[in-house]
Amino acid sequence: MTGGKRAALTGGGIILVAAAAAAAIWPAWFTGKQNALVVYCAHDSVYADGILKDFEAKTGIPITVLYDSEATKSLGLVNQLKFEKDDPHCDVFWNNELLGTMDLANEGILEPYKGSGYERIPGKFKDEEGRWTGFAARMRVWIANKNQPAIKETGPVPVPQWFEANPARCAIANPLYGTTLTHFSLIWQLRGGDVLKKWYADMRRRGLRVLAGNARVKDAVAEGVCDLGWTDTDDCFEAIDDHRPVSLLQLAESAPAAPTPDNLKKMGLYSGPQNYAIVIPNTVSLVRGTRHRESAERLIDFLLSAETETTLAKSKSRQIPLGAVDKEQIPQQVRELSPYVSVSYDLRQLEQARRECLAWLKTEPQ
């Protein structure tokens, strides 16, 4: 094994690895596991591990899984799959976001599969060709320190003026990776690249903290190093469960309002800009060239089932089901988040914005 990887075997044939982005996984890594279903997983191992072990127990299908690191969330494994395109080692890719998965689909690395799980997921959260399907979403939110009384929420969308005025007391994760890259891509789409570039440069010049991951943002706010930050619902709930002094505030991005004719204004039909919640699903895909197609399809259907979505909703990560589930089995906090799914932006539209935004971010000093 090369590239400074460290691997530790755990029960059930599952391997935990801190994977360096785009580092090679040599065939020796698979020695003695020829019959195992190989899964690359960007979702946190603390939540994914039990689900994959449950699948092993119920089906008798052994799994070997490679997990991504926190700092390079999702992008590391996306690059790994590109590196292995002509000689794939992976059978199923469980990503914890969407845009990187779409990139793989467009490069021909993923293979269509529409099974029972595909059918229960709404159209906004799946590929029309069946190359990927979303499930169990997180949402982008503000995390605020309760000891900073100036930060308030008014209505369904928190006012971001405090964030704009006090960047030295605020934090975001590195936008090169994970859900912050999705967030930046959405701003690029709605506001334009020039606006985002100017805003980011100004915020960094005035002290905005750019940290190594959403968990670091959560910790900085919980410890009082920062007062406000962008993160995901799972990290925010983790801090709340640990009785840390934080609160979760709804975060939305808005498209600029188009000019409204005077006659429509007089009729009261002007409602201002459209606000979009940022709901980011997990995705699961079949890797082209899989050597274990039947087993891979069974795992994909298992991950897309109401059972798995309910399990993830009841976990500490409180993930939001996208398909129909028994609402009585879902925690109240998740039920309160569920309505935002219908007013979320269709992230499938961000393909071009992500490419352009990522190309720019790669030129920015880190």
mmCIF file of N, CA and C in Angstrom, residues 202-307:
data_model
loop_
_atom_site.group_PDB
_atom_site.id
_atom_site.type_symbol
_atom_site.label_atom_id
_atom_site.label_comp_id
_atom_site.label_asym_id
_atom_site.label_seq_id
_atom_site.Cartn_x
_atom_site.Cartn_y
_atom_site.Cartn_z
ATOM 1 N N ASP A 202 -13.025 38.901 -0.318
ATOM 2 C CA ASP A 202 -13.277 39.923 0.701
ATOM 3 C C ASP A 202 -13.432 39.290 2.082
ATOM 4 N N MET A 203 -14.171 38.190 2.168
ATOM 5 C CA MET A 203 -14.383 37.536 3.456
ATOM 6 C C MET A 203 -13.078 36.987 4.018
ATOM 7 N N ARG A 204 -12.242 36.407 3.179
ATOM 8 C CA ARG A 204 -10.954 35.884 3.652
ATOM 9 C C ARG A 204 -10.024 37.028 4.071
ATOM 10 N N ARG A 205 -10.050 38.109 3.312
ATOM 11 C CA ARG A 205 -9.208 39.261 3.668
ATOM 12 C C ARG A 205 -9.586 39.796 5.042
ATOM 13 N N ARG A 206 -10.876 39.708 5.390
ATOM 14 C CA ARG A 206 -11.350 40.236 6.664
ATOM 15 C C ARG A 206 -11.376 39.172 7.770
ATOM 16 N N GLY A 207 -10.776 38.005 7.492
ATOM 17 C CA GLY A 207 -10.542 37.060 8.577
ATOM 18 C C GLY A 207 -11.402 35.820 8.622
ATOM 19 N N LEU A 208 -12.226 35.548 7.599
ATOM 20 C CA LEU A 208 -13.028 34.321 7.599
ATOM 21 C C LEU A 208 -12.126 33.108 7.770
ATOM 22 N N ARG A 209 -12.487 32.222 8.695
ATOM 23 C CA ARG A 209 -11.694 31.017 8.950
ATOM 24 C C ARG A 209 -12.139 29.902 8.000
ATOM 25 N N VAL A 210 -11.199 29.360 7.259
ATOM 26 C CA VAL A 210 -11.466 28.255 6.330
ATOM 27 C C VAL A 210 -10.791 27.026 6.916
ATOM 28 N N LEU A 211 -11.594 26.090 7.418
ATOM 29 C CA LEU A 211 -11.096 24.961 8.194
ATOM 30 C C LEU A 211 -11.124 23.672 7.370
ATOM 31 N N ALA A 212 -10.599 22.605 7.958
ATOM 32 C CA ALA A 212 -10.350 21.366 7.221
ATOM 33 C C ALA A 212 -11.570 20.468 7.068
ATOM 34 N N GLY A 213 -12.743 20.882 7.506
ATOM 35 C CA GLY A 213 -13.937 20.061 7.341
ATOM 36 C C GLY A 213 -15.083 20.608 8.155
ATOM 37 N N ASN A 214 -16.288 20.124 7.884
ATOM 38 C CA ASN A 214 -17.471 20.587 8.616
ATOM 39 C C ASN A 214 -17.376 20.293 10.111
ATOM 40 N N ALA A 215 -16.754 19.167 10.459
ATOM 41 C CA ALA A 215 -16.609 18.838 11.880
ATOM 42 C C ALA A 215 -15.730 19.864 12.594
ATOM 43 N N ARG A 216 -14.718 20.364 11.902
ATOM 44 C CA ARG A 216 -13.858 21.396 12.488
ATOM 45 C C ARG A 216 -14.644 22.700 12.690
ATOM 46 N N VAL A 217 -15.519 23.011 11.743
ATOM 47 C CA VAL A 217 -16.367 24.195 11.893
ATOM 48 C C VAL A 217 -17.260 24.037 13.119
ATOM 49 N N LYS A 218 -17.875 22.871 13.238
ATOM 50 C CA LYS A 218 -18.727 22.587 14.398
ATOM 51 C C LYS A 218 -17.971 22.778 15.701
ATOM 52 N N ASP A 219 -16.769 22.245 15.767
ATOM 53 C CA ASP A 219 -15.970 22.355 16.990
ATOM 54 C C ASP A 219 -15.583 23.806 17.283
ATOM 55 N N ALA A 220 -15.212 24.541 16.245
ATOM 56 C CA ALA A 220 -14.806 25.933 16.446
ATOM 57 C C ALA A 220 -15.941 26.763 17.018
ATOM 58 N N VAL A 221 -17.155 26.525 16.526
ATOM 59 C CA VAL A 221 -18.315 27.269 17.031
ATOM 60 C C VAL A 221 -18.675 26.780 18.436
ATOM 61 N N ALA A 222 -18.663 25.480 18.648
ATOM 62 C CA ALA A 222 -19.022 24.932 19.958
ATOM 63 C C ALA A 222 -18.050 25.368 21.045
ATOM 64 N N GLU A 223 -16.786 25.551 20.687
ATOM 65 C CA GLU A 223 -15.767 25.946 21.660
ATOM 66 C C GLU A 223 -15.664 27.457 21.836
ATOM 67 N N GLY A 224 -16.443 28.209 21.046
ATOM 68 C CA GLY A 224 -16.418 29.653 21.180
ATOM 69 C C GLY A 224 -15.289 30.335 20.438
ATOM 70 N N VAL A 225 -14.503 29.569 19.684
ATOM 71 C CA VAL A 225 -13.465 30.175 18.851
ATOM 72 C C VAL A 225 -14.111 31.020 17.764
ATOM 73 N N CYS A 226 -15.246 30.549 17.270
ATOM 74 C CA CYS A 226 -16.069 31.272 16.306
ATOM 75 C C CYS A 226 -17.491 31.359 16.858
ATOM 76 N N ASP A 227 -18.252 32.276 16.320
ATOM 77 C CA ASP A 227 -19.642 32.448 16.758
ATOM 78 C C ASP A 227 -20.651 31.877 15.781
ATOM 79 N N LEU A 228 -20.243 31.704 14.523
ATOM 80 C CA LEU A 228 -21.191 31.310 13.486
ATOM 81 C C LEU A 228 -20.437 30.583 12.385
ATOM 82 N N GLY A 229 -21.092 29.602 11.774
ATOM 83 C CA GLY A 229 -20.449 28.897 10.677
ATOM 84 C C GLY A 229 -21.446 28.173 9.802
ATOM 85 N N TRP A 230 -20.967 27.739 8.663
ATOM 86 C CA TRP A 230 -21.716 26.836 7.791
ATOM 87 C C TRP A 230 -21.335 25.404 8.149
ATOM 88 N N THR A 231 -22.324 24.532 8.251
ATOM 89 C CA THR A 231 -22.028 23.113 8.410
ATOM 90 C C THR A 231 -23.223 22.323 7.906
ATOM 91 N N ASP A 232 -23.262 21.038 8.229
ATOM 92 C CA ASP A 232 -24.388 20.180 7.847
ATOM 93 C C ASP A 232 -25.158 19.767 9.087
ATOM 94 N N THR A 233 -26.386 19.341 8.873
ATOM 95 C CA THR A 233 -27.237 18.978 10.002
ATOM 96 C C THR A 233 -26.617 17.894 10.875
ATOM 97 N N ASP A 234 -25.923 16.926 10.276
ATOM 98 C CA ASP A 234 -25.393 15.833 11.099
ATOM 99 C C ASP A 234 -24.347 16.329 12.087
ATOM 100 N N ASP A 235 -23.475 17.241 11.648
ATOM 101 C CA ASP A 235 -22.471 17.773 12.558
ATOM 102 C C ASP A 235 -23.108 18.640 13.637
ATOM 103 N N CYS A 236 -24.110 19.415 13.255
ATOM 104 C CA CYS A 236 -24.782 20.273 14.229
ATOM 105 C C CYS A 236 -25.498 19.432 15.285
ATOM 106 N N PHE A 237 -26.185 18.381 14.864
ATOM 107 C CA PHE A 237 -26.868 17.523 15.824
ATOM 108 C C PHE A 237 -25.882 16.814 16.760
ATOM 109 N N GLU A 238 -24.712 16.486 16.248
ATOM 110 C CA GLU A 238 -23.706 15.861 17.100
ATOM 111 C C GLU A 238 -23.323 16.797 18.245
ATOM 112 N N ALA A 239 -23.143 18.081 17.925
ATOM 113 C CA ALA A 239 -22.807 19.057 18.962
ATOM 114 C C ALA A 239 -23.956 19.238 19.947
ATOM 115 N N ILE A 240 -25.174 19.270 19.435
ATOM 116 C CA ILE A 240 -26.350 19.418 20.306
ATOM 117 C C ILE A 240 -26.465 18.215 21.247
ATOM 118 N N ASP A 241 -26.255 17.016 20.718
ATOM 119 C CA ASP A 241 -26.319 15.810 21.544
ATOM 120 C C ASP A 241 -25.252 15.800 22.630
ATOM 121 N N ASP A 242 -24.129 16.448 22.341
ATOM 122 C CA ASP A 242 -23.036 16.526 23.319
ATOM 123 C C ASP A 242 -23.230 17.684 24.299
ATOM 124 N N HIS A 243 -24.404 18.309 24.248
ATOM 125 C CA HIS A 243 -24.765 19.401 25.163
ATOM 126 C C HIS A 243 -23.812 20.587 25.049
ATOM 127 N N ARG A 244 -23.387 20.844 23.831
ATOM 128 C CA ARG A 244 -22.526 21.996 23.599
ATOM 129 C C ARG A 244 -23.404 23.212 23.284
ATOM 130 N N PRO A 245 -22.926 24.415 23.538
ATOM 131 C CA PRO A 245 -23.779 25.604 23.453
ATOM 132 C C PRO A 245 -23.986 26.092 22.022
ATOM 133 N N VAL A 246 -24.676 25.289 21.219
ATOM 134 C CA VAL A 246 -24.908 25.669 19.824
ATOM 135 C C VAL A 246 -26.378 25.540 19.483
ATOM 136 N N SER A 247 -26.773 26.251 18.455
ATOM 137 C CA SER A 247 -28.117 26.111 17.918
ATOM 138 C C SER A 247 -28.033 25.966 16.407
ATOM 139 N N LEU A 248 -29.040 25.343 15.839
ATOM 140 C CA LEU A 248 -29.129 25.102 14.401
ATOM 141 C C LEU A 248 -30.103 26.115 13.820
ATOM 142 N N LEU A 249 -29.656 26.852 12.817
ATOM 143 C CA LEU A 249 -30.509 27.818 12.134
ATOM 144 C C LEU A 249 -30.595 27.451 10.658
ATOM 145 N N GLN A 250 -31.776 27.571 10.100
ATOM 146 C CA GLN A 250 -31.969 27.237 8.692
ATOM 147 C C GLN A 250 -31.163 28.171 7.798
ATOM 148 N N LEU A 251 -30.469 27.590 6.831
ATOM 149 C CA LEU A 251 -29.672 28.345 5.870
ATOM 150 C C LEU A 251 -30.251 28.123 4.489
ATOM 151 N N ALA A 252 -30.418 29.181 3.735
ATOM 152 C CA ALA A 252 -30.905 29.062 2.366
ATOM 153 C C ALA A 252 -30.126 30.010 1.473
ATOM 154 N N GLU A 253 -30.051 29.674 0.212
ATOM 155 C CA GLU A 253 -29.475 30.574 -0.778
ATOM 156 C C GLU A 253 -30.604 31.043 -1.689
ATOM 157 N N SER A 254 -30.505 32.269 -2.167
ATOM 158 C CA SER A 254 -31.581 32.822 -2.974
ATOM 159 C C SER A 254 -31.089 33.260 -4.333
ATOM 160 N N ALA A 255 -31.946 33.065 -5.318
ATOM 161 C CA ALA A 255 -31.669 33.575 -6.650
ATOM 162 C C ALA A 255 -32.027 35.051 -6.685
ATOM 163 N N PRO A 256 -31.244 35.870 -7.386
ATOM 164 C CA PRO A 256 -31.603 37.287 -7.496
ATOM 165 C C PRO A 256 -32.991 37.449 -8.094
ATOM 166 N N ALA A 257 -33.719 38.408 -7.585
ATOM 167 C CA ALA A 257 -35.067 38.645 -8.097
ATOM 168 C C ALA A 257 -34.999 39.263 -9.486
ATOM 169 N N ALA A 258 -35.798 38.723 -10.387
ATOM 170 C CA ALA A 258 -35.885 39.305 -11.727
ATOM 171 C C ALA A 258 -36.705 40.591 -11.665
ATOM 172 N N PRO A 259 -36.427 41.543 -12.570
ATOM 173 C CA PRO A 259 -37.241 42.767 -12.601
ATOM 174 C C PRO A 259 -38.713 42.427 -12.765
ATOM 175 N N THR A 260 -39.545 43.096 -12.006
ATOM 176 C CA THR A 260 -40.979 42.825 -12.035
ATOM 177 C C THR A 260 -41.724 44.005 -12.642
ATOM 178 N N PRO A 261 -42.531 43.766 -13.659
ATOM 179 C CA PRO A 261 -43.304 44.862 -14.259
ATOM 180 C C PRO A 261 -44.173 45.569 -13.225
ATOM 181 N N ASP A 262 -44.366 46.883 -13.415
ATOM 182 C CA ASP A 262 -45.145 47.674 -12.469
ATOM 183 C C ASP A 262 -46.560 47.143 -12.287
ATOM 184 N N ASN A 263 -47.148 46.636 -13.379
ATOM 185 C CA ASN A 263 -48.524 46.158 -13.245
ATOM 186 C C ASN A 263 -48.624 44.954 -12.333
ATOM 187 N N LEU A 264 -47.570 44.077 -12.341
ATOM 188 C CA LEU A 264 -47.591 42.919 -11.446
ATOM 189 C C LEU A 264 -47.377 43.349 -10.001
ATOM 190 N N LYS A 265 -46.531 44.356 -9.802
ATOM 191 C CA LYS A 265 -46.336 44.871 -8.446
ATOM 192 C C LYS A 265 -47.645 45.421 -7.894
ATOM 193 N N LYS A 266 -48.381 46.143 -8.728
ATOM 194 C CA LYS A 266 -49.651 46.728 -8.299
ATOM 195 C C LYS A 266 -50.666 45.635 -7.951
ATOM 196 N N MET A 267 -50.570 44.503 -8.641
ATOM 197 C CA MET A 267 -51.493 43.393 -8.379
ATOM 198 C C MET A 267 -51.049 42.548 -7.184
ATOM 199 N N GLY A 268 -49.901 42.907 -6.594
ATOM 200 C CA GLY A 268 -49.420 42.157 -5.435
ATOM 201 C C GLY A 268 -48.832 40.807 -5.783
ATOM 202 N N LEU A 269 -48.354 40.632 -7.008
ATOM 203 C CA LEU A 269 -47.852 39.333 -7.435
ATOM 204 C C LEU A 269 -46.344 39.224 -7.329
ATOM 205 N N TYR A 270 -45.692 40.264 -6.852
ATOM 206 C CA TYR A 270 -44.244 40.203 -6.682
ATOM 207 C C TYR A 270 -43.918 39.626 -5.311
ATOM 208 N N SER A 271 -43.152 38.554 -5.282
ATOM 209 C CA SER A 271 -42.851 37.901 -4.001
ATOM 210 C C SER A 271 -41.362 37.899 -3.675
ATOM 211 N N GLY A 272 -40.551 38.607 -4.479
ATOM 212 C CA GLY A 272 -39.133 38.675 -4.176
ATOM 213 C C GLY A 272 -38.379 37.458 -4.661
ATOM 214 N N PRO A 273 -37.116 37.349 -4.273
ATOM 215 C CA PRO A 273 -36.290 36.240 -4.761
ATOM 216 C C PRO A 273 -36.736 34.901 -4.188
ATOM 217 N N GLN A 274 -36.444 33.846 -4.949
ATOM 218 C CA GLN A 274 -36.757 32.484 -4.517
ATOM 219 C C GLN A 274 -35.666 31.992 -3.570
ATOM 220 N N ASN A 275 -36.056 31.524 -2.404
ATOM 221 C CA ASN A 275 -35.105 30.968 -1.446
ATOM 222 C C ASN A 275 -35.081 29.445 -1.564
ATOM 223 N N TYR A 276 -33.894 28.884 -1.587
ATOM 224 C CA TYR A 276 -33.738 27.441 -1.749
ATOM 225 C C TYR A 276 -33.012 26.839 -0.555
ATOM 226 N N ALA A 277 -33.608 25.823 0.039
ATOM 227 C CA ALA A 277 -32.867 25.014 1.003
ATOM 228 C C ALA A 277 -31.835 24.183 0.244
ATOM 229 N N ILE A 278 -30.753 23.853 0.923
ATOM 230 C CA ILE A 278 -29.693 23.057 0.291
ATOM 231 C C ILE A 278 -29.719 21.670 0.924
ATOM 232 N N VAL A 279 -30.398 20.764 0.276
ATOM 233 C CA VAL A 279 -30.586 19.390 0.759
ATOM 234 C C VAL A 279 -29.676 18.485 -0.066
ATOM 235 N N ILE A 280 -28.714 17.851 0.610
ATOM 236 C CA ILE A 280 -27.664 17.104 -0.084
ATOM 237 C C ILE A 280 -27.791 15.622 0.261
ATOM 238 N N PRO A 281 -28.201 14.809 -0.718
ATOM 239 C CA PRO A 281 -28.390 13.384 -0.427
ATOM 240 C C PRO A 281 -27.093 12.603 -0.461
ATOM 241 N N ASN A 282 -27.075 11.470 0.227
ATOM 242 C CA ASN A 282 -26.127 10.427 -0.109
ATOM 243 C C ASN A 282 -26.480 9.938 -1.512
ATOM 244 N N THR A 283 -25.523 9.342 -2.200
ATOM 245 C CA THR A 283 -25.823 8.697 -3.478
ATOM 246 C C THR A 283 -25.175 7.325 -3.501
ATOM 247 N N VAL A 284 -25.779 6.421 -4.253
ATOM 248 C CA VAL A 284 -25.181 5.097 -4.420
ATOM 249 C C VAL A 284 -25.186 4.765 -5.903
ATOM 250 N N SER A 285 -24.101 4.124 -6.351
ATOM 251 C CA SER A 285 -23.914 3.859 -7.777
ATOM 252 C C SER A 285 -23.248 2.513 -7.995
ATOM 253 N N LEU A 286 -23.547 1.930 -9.137
ATOM 254 C CA LEU A 286 -22.893 0.711 -9.590
ATOM 255 C C LEU A 286 -21.707 1.111 -10.463
ATOM 256 N N VAL A 287 -20.515 0.638 -10.129
ATOM 257 C CA VAL A 287 -19.314 1.007 -10.872
ATOM 258 C C VAL A 287 -19.196 0.135 -12.122
ATOM 259 N N ARG A 288 -18.972 0.796 -13.257
ATOM 260 C CA ARG A 288 -18.831 0.064 -14.507
ATOM 261 C C ARG A 288 -17.634 -0.892 -14.419
ATOM 262 N N GLY A 289 -17.862 -2.119 -14.829
ATOM 263 C CA GLY A 289 -16.809 -3.125 -14.763
ATOM 264 C C GLY A 289 -16.845 -3.959 -13.503
ATOM 265 N N THR A 290 -17.907 -3.795 -12.683
ATOM 266 C CA THR A 290 -18.020 -4.582 -11.464
ATOM 267 C C THR A 290 -17.904 -6.076 -11.760
ATOM 268 N N ARG A 291 -17.225 -6.769 -10.868
ATOM 269 C CA ARG A 291 -17.084 -8.225 -10.999
ATOM 270 C C ARG A 291 -18.136 -8.964 -10.177
ATOM 271 N N HIS A 292 -18.963 -8.218 -9.474
ATOM 272 C CA HIS A 292 -19.955 -8.838 -8.584
ATOM 273 C C HIS A 292 -21.308 -8.139 -8.770
ATOM 274 N N ARG A 293 -21.799 -8.138 -9.989
ATOM 275 C CA ARG A 293 -22.981 -7.317 -10.287
ATOM 276 C C ARG A 293 -24.188 -7.724 -9.458
ATOM 277 N N GLU A 294 -24.488 -8.982 -9.344
ATOM 278 C CA GLU A 294 -25.680 -9.394 -8.607
ATOM 279 C C GLU A 294 -25.603 -8.955 -7.150
ATOM 280 N N SER A 295 -24.462 -9.163 -6.512
ATOM 281 C CA SER A 295 -24.295 -8.737 -5.123
ATOM 282 C C SER A 295 -24.352 -7.218 -5.010
ATOM 283 N N ALA A 296 -23.756 -6.529 -5.975
ATOM 284 C CA ALA A 296 -23.766 -5.068 -5.955
ATOM 285 C C ALA A 296 -25.188 -4.527 -6.057
ATOM 286 N N GLU A 297 -25.990 -5.118 -6.913
ATOM 287 C CA GLU A 297 -27.382 -4.678 -7.058
ATOM 288 C C GLU A 297 -28.159 -4.909 -5.767
ATOM 289 N N ARG A 298 -27.898 -6.001 -5.100
ATOM 290 C CA ARG A 298 -28.582 -6.266 -3.829
ATOM 291 C C ARG A 298 -28.211 -5.216 -2.783
ATOM 292 N N LEU A 299 -26.940 -4.833 -2.736
ATOM 293 C CA LEU A 299 -26.539 -3.799 -1.785
ATOM 294 C C LEU A 299 -27.173 -2.458 -2.134
ATOM 295 N N ILE A 300 -27.220 -2.112 -3.405
ATOM 296 C CA ILE A 300 -27.821 -0.839 -3.810
ATOM 297 C C ILE A 300 -29.283 -0.793 -3.398
ATOM 298 N N ASP A 301 -30.027 -1.854 -3.652
ATOM 299 C CA ASP A 301 -31.432 -1.880 -3.237
ATOM 300 C C ASP A 301 -31.564 -1.791 -1.720
ATOM 301 N N PHE A 302 -30.647 -2.414 -1.007
ATOM 302 C CA PHE A 302 -30.672 -2.364 0.456
ATOM 303 C C PHE A 302 -30.450 -0.933 0.945
ATOM 304 N N LEU A 303 -29.477 -0.236 0.360
ATOM 305 C CA LEU A 303 -29.208 1.139 0.779
ATOM 306 C C LEU A 303 -30.354 2.087 0.431
ATOM 307 N N LEU A 304 -31.073 1.796 -0.637
ATOM 308 C CA LEU A 304 -32.174 2.656 -1.072
ATOM 309 C C LEU A 304 -33.518 2.258 -0.462
ATOM 310 N N SER A 305 -33.504 1.370 0.490
ATOM 311 C CA SER A 305 -34.746 0.886 1.095
ATOM 312 C C SER A 305 -35.256 1.829 2.177
ATOM 313 N N ALA A 306 -36.533 1.706 2.486
ATOM 314 C CA ALA A 306 -37.110 2.470 3.603
ATOM 315 C C ALA A 306 -36.429 2.080 4.913
ATOM 316 N N GLU A 307 -36.016 0.834 5.024
ATOM 317 C CA GLU A 307 -35.337 0.368 6.239
ATOM 318 C C GLU A 307 -34.050 1.148 6.478
#
